[in-house]
Tab-separated table of C-alpha atoms in Angstrom:
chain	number	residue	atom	x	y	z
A	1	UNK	CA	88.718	83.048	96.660
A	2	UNK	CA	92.678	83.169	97.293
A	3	UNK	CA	94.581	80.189	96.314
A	4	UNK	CA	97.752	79.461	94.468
A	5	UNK	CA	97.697	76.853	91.775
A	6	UNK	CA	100.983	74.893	90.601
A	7	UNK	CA	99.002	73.489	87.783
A	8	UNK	CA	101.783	70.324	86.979
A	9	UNK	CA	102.313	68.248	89.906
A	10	UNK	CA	105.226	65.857	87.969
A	11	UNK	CA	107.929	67.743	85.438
A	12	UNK	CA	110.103	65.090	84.214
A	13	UNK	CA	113.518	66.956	82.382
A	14	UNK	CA	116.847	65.826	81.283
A	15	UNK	CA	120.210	66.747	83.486
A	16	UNK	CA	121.209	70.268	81.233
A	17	UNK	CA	118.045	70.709	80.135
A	18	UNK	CA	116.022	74.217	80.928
A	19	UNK	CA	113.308	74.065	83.403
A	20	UNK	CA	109.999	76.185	83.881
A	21	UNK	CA	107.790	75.413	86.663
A	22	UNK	CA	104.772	76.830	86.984
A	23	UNK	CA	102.550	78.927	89.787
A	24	UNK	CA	99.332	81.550	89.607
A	25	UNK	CA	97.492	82.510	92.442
A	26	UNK	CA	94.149	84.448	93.412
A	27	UNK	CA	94.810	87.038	95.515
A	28	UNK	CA	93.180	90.890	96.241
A	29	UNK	CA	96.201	93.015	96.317
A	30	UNK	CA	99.991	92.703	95.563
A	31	UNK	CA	101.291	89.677	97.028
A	32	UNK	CA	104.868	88.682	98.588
A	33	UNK	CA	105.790	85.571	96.552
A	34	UNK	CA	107.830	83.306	97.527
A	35	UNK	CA	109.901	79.521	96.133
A	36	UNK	CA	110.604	77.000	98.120
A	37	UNK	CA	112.213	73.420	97.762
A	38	UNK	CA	111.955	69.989	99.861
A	39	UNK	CA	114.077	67.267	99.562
A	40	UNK	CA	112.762	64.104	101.142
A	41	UNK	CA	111.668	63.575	104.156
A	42	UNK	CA	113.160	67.455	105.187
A	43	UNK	CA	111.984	70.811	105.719
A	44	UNK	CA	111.925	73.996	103.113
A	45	UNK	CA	114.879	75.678	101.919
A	46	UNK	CA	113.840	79.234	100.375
A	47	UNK	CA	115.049	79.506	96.821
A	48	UNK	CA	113.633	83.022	96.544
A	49	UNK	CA	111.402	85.516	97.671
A	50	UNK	CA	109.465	88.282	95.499
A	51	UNK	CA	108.323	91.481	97.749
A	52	UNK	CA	108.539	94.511	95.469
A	53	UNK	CA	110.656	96.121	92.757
A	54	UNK	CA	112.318	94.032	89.632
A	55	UNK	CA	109.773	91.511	88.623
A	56	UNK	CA	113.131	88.960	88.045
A	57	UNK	CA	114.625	87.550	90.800
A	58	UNK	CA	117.535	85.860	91.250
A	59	UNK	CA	117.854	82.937	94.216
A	60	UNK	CA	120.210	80.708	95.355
A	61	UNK	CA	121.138	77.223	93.369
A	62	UNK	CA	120.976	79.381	89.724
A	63	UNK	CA	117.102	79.456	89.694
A	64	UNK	CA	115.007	82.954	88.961
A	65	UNK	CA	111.856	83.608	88.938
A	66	UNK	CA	109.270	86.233	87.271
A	67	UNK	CA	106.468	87.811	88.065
A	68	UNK	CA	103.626	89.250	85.877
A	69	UNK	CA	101.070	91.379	87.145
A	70	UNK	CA	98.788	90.887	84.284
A	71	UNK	CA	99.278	87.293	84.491
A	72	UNK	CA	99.119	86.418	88.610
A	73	UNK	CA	102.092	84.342	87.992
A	74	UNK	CA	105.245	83.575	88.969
A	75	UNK	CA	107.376	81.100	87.487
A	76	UNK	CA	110.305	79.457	88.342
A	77	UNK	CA	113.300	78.560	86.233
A	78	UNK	CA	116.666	77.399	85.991
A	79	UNK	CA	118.641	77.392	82.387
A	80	UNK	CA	120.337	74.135	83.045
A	81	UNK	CA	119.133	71.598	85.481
A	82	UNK	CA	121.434	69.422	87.550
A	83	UNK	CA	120.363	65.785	89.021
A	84	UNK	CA	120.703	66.912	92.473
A	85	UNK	CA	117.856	69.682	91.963
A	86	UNK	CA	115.376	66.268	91.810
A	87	UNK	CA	113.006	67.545	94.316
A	88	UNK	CA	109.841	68.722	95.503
A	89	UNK	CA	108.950	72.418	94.961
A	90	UNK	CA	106.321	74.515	96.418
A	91	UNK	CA	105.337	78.251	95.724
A	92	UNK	CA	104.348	80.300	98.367
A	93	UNK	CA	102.184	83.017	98.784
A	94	UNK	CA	101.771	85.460	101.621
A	95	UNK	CA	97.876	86.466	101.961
A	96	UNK	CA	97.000	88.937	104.842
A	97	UNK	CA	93.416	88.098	106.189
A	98	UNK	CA	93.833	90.053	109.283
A	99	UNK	CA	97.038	88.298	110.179
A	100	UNK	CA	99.524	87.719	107.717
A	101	UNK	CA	100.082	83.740	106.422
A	102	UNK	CA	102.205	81.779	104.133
A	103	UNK	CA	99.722	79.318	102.010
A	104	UNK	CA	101.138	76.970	99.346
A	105	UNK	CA	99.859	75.825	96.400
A	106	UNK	CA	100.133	71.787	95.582
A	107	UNK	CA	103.887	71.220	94.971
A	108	UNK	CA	105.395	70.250	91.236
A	109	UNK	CA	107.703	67.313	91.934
A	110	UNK	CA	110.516	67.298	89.798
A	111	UNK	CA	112.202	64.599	88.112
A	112	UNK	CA	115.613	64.902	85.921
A	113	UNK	CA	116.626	62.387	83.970
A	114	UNK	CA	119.904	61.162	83.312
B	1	UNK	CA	121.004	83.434	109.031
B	2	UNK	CA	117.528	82.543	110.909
B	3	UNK	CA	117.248	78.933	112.357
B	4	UNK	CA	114.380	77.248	113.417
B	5	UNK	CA	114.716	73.691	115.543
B	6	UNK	CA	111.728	71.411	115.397
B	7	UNK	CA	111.846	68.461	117.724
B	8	UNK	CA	111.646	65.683	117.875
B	9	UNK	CA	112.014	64.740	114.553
B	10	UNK	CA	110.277	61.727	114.387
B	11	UNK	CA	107.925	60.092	116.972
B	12	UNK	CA	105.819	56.737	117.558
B	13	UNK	CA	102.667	56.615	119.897
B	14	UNK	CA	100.079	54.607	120.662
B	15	UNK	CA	96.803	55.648	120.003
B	16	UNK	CA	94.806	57.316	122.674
B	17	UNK	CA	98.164	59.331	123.646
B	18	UNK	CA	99.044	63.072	123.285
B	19	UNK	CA	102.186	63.934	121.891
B	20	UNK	CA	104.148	67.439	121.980
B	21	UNK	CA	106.098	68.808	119.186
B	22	UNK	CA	108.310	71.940	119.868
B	23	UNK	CA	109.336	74.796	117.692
B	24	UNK	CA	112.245	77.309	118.628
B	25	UNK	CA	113.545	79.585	116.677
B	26	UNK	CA	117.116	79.849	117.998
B	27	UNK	CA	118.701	83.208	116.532
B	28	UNK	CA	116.034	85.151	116.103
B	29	UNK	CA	112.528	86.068	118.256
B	30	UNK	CA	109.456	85.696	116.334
B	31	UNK	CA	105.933	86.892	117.085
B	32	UNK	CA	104.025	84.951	114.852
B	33	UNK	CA	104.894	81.049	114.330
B	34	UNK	CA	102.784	78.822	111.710
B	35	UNK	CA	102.436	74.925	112.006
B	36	UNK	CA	101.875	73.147	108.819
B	37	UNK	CA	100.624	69.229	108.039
B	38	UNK	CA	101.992	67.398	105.157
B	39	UNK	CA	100.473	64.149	103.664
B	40	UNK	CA	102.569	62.061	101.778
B	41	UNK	CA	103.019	63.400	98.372
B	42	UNK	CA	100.705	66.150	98.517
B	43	UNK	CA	100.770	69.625	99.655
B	44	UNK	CA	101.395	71.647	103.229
B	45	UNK	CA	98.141	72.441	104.207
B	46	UNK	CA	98.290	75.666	106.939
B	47	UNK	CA	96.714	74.381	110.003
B	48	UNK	CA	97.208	77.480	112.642
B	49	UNK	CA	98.957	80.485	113.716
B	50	UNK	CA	100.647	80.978	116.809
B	51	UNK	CA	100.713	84.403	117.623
B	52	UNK	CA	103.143	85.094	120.810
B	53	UNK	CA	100.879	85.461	123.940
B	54	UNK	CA	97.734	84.692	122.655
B	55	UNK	CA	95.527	82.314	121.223
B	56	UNK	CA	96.300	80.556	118.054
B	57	UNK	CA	94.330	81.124	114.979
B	58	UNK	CA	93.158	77.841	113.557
B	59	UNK	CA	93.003	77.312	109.502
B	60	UNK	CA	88.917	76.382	108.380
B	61	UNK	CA	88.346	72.722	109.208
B	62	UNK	CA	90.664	71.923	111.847
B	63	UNK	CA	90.010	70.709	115.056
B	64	UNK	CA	90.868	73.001	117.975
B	65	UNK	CA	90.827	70.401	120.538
B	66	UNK	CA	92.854	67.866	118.723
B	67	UNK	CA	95.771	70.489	117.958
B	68	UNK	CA	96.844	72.537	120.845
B	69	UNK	CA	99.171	75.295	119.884
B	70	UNK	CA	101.193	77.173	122.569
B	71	UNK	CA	103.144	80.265	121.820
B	72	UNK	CA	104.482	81.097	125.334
B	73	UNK	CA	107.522	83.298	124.549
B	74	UNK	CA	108.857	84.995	121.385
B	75	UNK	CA	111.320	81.416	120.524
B	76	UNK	CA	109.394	78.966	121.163
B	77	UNK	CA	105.723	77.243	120.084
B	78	UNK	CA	104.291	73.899	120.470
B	79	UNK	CA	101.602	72.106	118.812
B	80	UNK	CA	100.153	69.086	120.884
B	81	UNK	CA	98.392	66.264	119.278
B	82	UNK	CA	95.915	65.355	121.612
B	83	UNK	CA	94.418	61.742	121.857
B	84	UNK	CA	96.235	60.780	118.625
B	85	UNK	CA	94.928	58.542	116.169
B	86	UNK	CA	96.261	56.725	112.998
B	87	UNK	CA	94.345	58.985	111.024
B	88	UNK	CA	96.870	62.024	112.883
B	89	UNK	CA	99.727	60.129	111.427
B	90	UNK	CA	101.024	62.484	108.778
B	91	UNK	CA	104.051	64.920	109.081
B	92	UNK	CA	104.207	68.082	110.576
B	93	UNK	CA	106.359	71.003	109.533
B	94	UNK	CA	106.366	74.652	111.757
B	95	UNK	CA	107.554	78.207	110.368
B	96	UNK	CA	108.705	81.093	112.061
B	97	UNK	CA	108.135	84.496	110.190
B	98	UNK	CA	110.818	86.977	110.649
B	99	UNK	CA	109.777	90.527	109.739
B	100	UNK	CA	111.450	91.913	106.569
B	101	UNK	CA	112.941	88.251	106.112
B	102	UNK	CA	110.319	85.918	105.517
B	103	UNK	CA	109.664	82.324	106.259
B	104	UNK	CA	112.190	80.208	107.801
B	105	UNK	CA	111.176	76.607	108.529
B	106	UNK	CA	112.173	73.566	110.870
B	107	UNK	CA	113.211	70.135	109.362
B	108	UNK	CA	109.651	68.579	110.525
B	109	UNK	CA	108.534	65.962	112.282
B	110	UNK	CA	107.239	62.598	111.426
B	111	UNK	CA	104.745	61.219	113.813
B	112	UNK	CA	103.417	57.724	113.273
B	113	UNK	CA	100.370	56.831	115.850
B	114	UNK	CA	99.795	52.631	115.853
């Protein structure tokens, strides 16, 4: 079945601290991956997209993200987090089941800490 | 960059009503629109997608005739809740895809039926 899993749905870190935030999926063939974040209340901002080429991309706000074939992952991360990244993040990926769609795994809601 | 306007962005009914919720994308024409539901802390669960000029293509599990979701030009799609209930409380967020672009979202709209 295709799916996309953000297995942690709260990551509590410390402002300056690295974060990692997790996403797999289940999917046939190749997919586009994608990052988004929501602030309360408010629609998605894209962070970053994945369609082909380098496996590491670079997005806005000094997050990256990887992806790994062999793993169906891609995971998001940011060397020093800053209080105002507190949010709600959701990874994305594009399935094509005739049509193409966008379907999101569960969100990881993150937390920093002063 | 690509825009999308979602209006209104928040709206109170009484049950029994219909309510319309509008989608444009205002710098860019897009063929294929997506609406998306949101509970409170949880996911955004695909519900359709609005293809330009013809029928929507509903998600497993939702109800046709609750939803109505008209595409009838390239910037604009609206999703009508139909004889709301509180249960149809939730908030709802469209996408427009944008070919070689991605995903670009509107801010979403709260609806509240009492």
């Amino acid at each position: 079945a295709q799916s996309v899993t953000q297995p942690d749905i709260h990551i509590t870190v410390s402002e300056g601290a690295s974060l990692e935030l997790r996403c797999n999926y289940s999917y046939g063939a190749t997919p586009y991956l994608f990052w988004y974040v929501q602030s309360p209340g408010q629609g998605l901002q894209l962070l970053l997209k994945y369609f082909s080429g380098d496996t590491l991309v670079q997005g806005i706000k000094g997050f990256e993200a990887e992806f790994k074939r062999s793993q169906s992952s891609f995971n998001l991360r940011k060397p020093s987090v800053h209080w105002s990244d507190a949010a709600e993040y959701f990874c994305g990926v594009e399935m094509n089941t005739g049509f193409q769609k966008l379907v999101f795994g569960t969100g990881t809601r993150l937390l920093v800490s002063p | 960059g690509a825009v999308v306007s979602q209006h209104p962005s928040w709206v109170i009914c009484k049950s029994g009503t219909s309510v319309k919720i509008e989608c444009r994308s205002l710098d860019f024409q897009a063929t294929t629109m997506f609406w998306y539901r949101q509970f409170p802390k949880q996911s955004l669960m695909l519900m359709a997608t609005s293809n330009e000029g013809s029928k929507a293509t509903y998600e497993q599990g939702v109800e046709k005739d609750k939803f109505l979701i008209n595409h009838a030009s390239l910037t604009l799609s609206t999703l009508t809740v139909t004889s709301a209930h509180p249960e149809d409380s939730s908030f709802y967020i469209c996408s427009a895809l944008r070919q070689g672009a991605g995903y670009t979202f509107g801010s979403g709209t709260r609806l509240t039926v009492v």
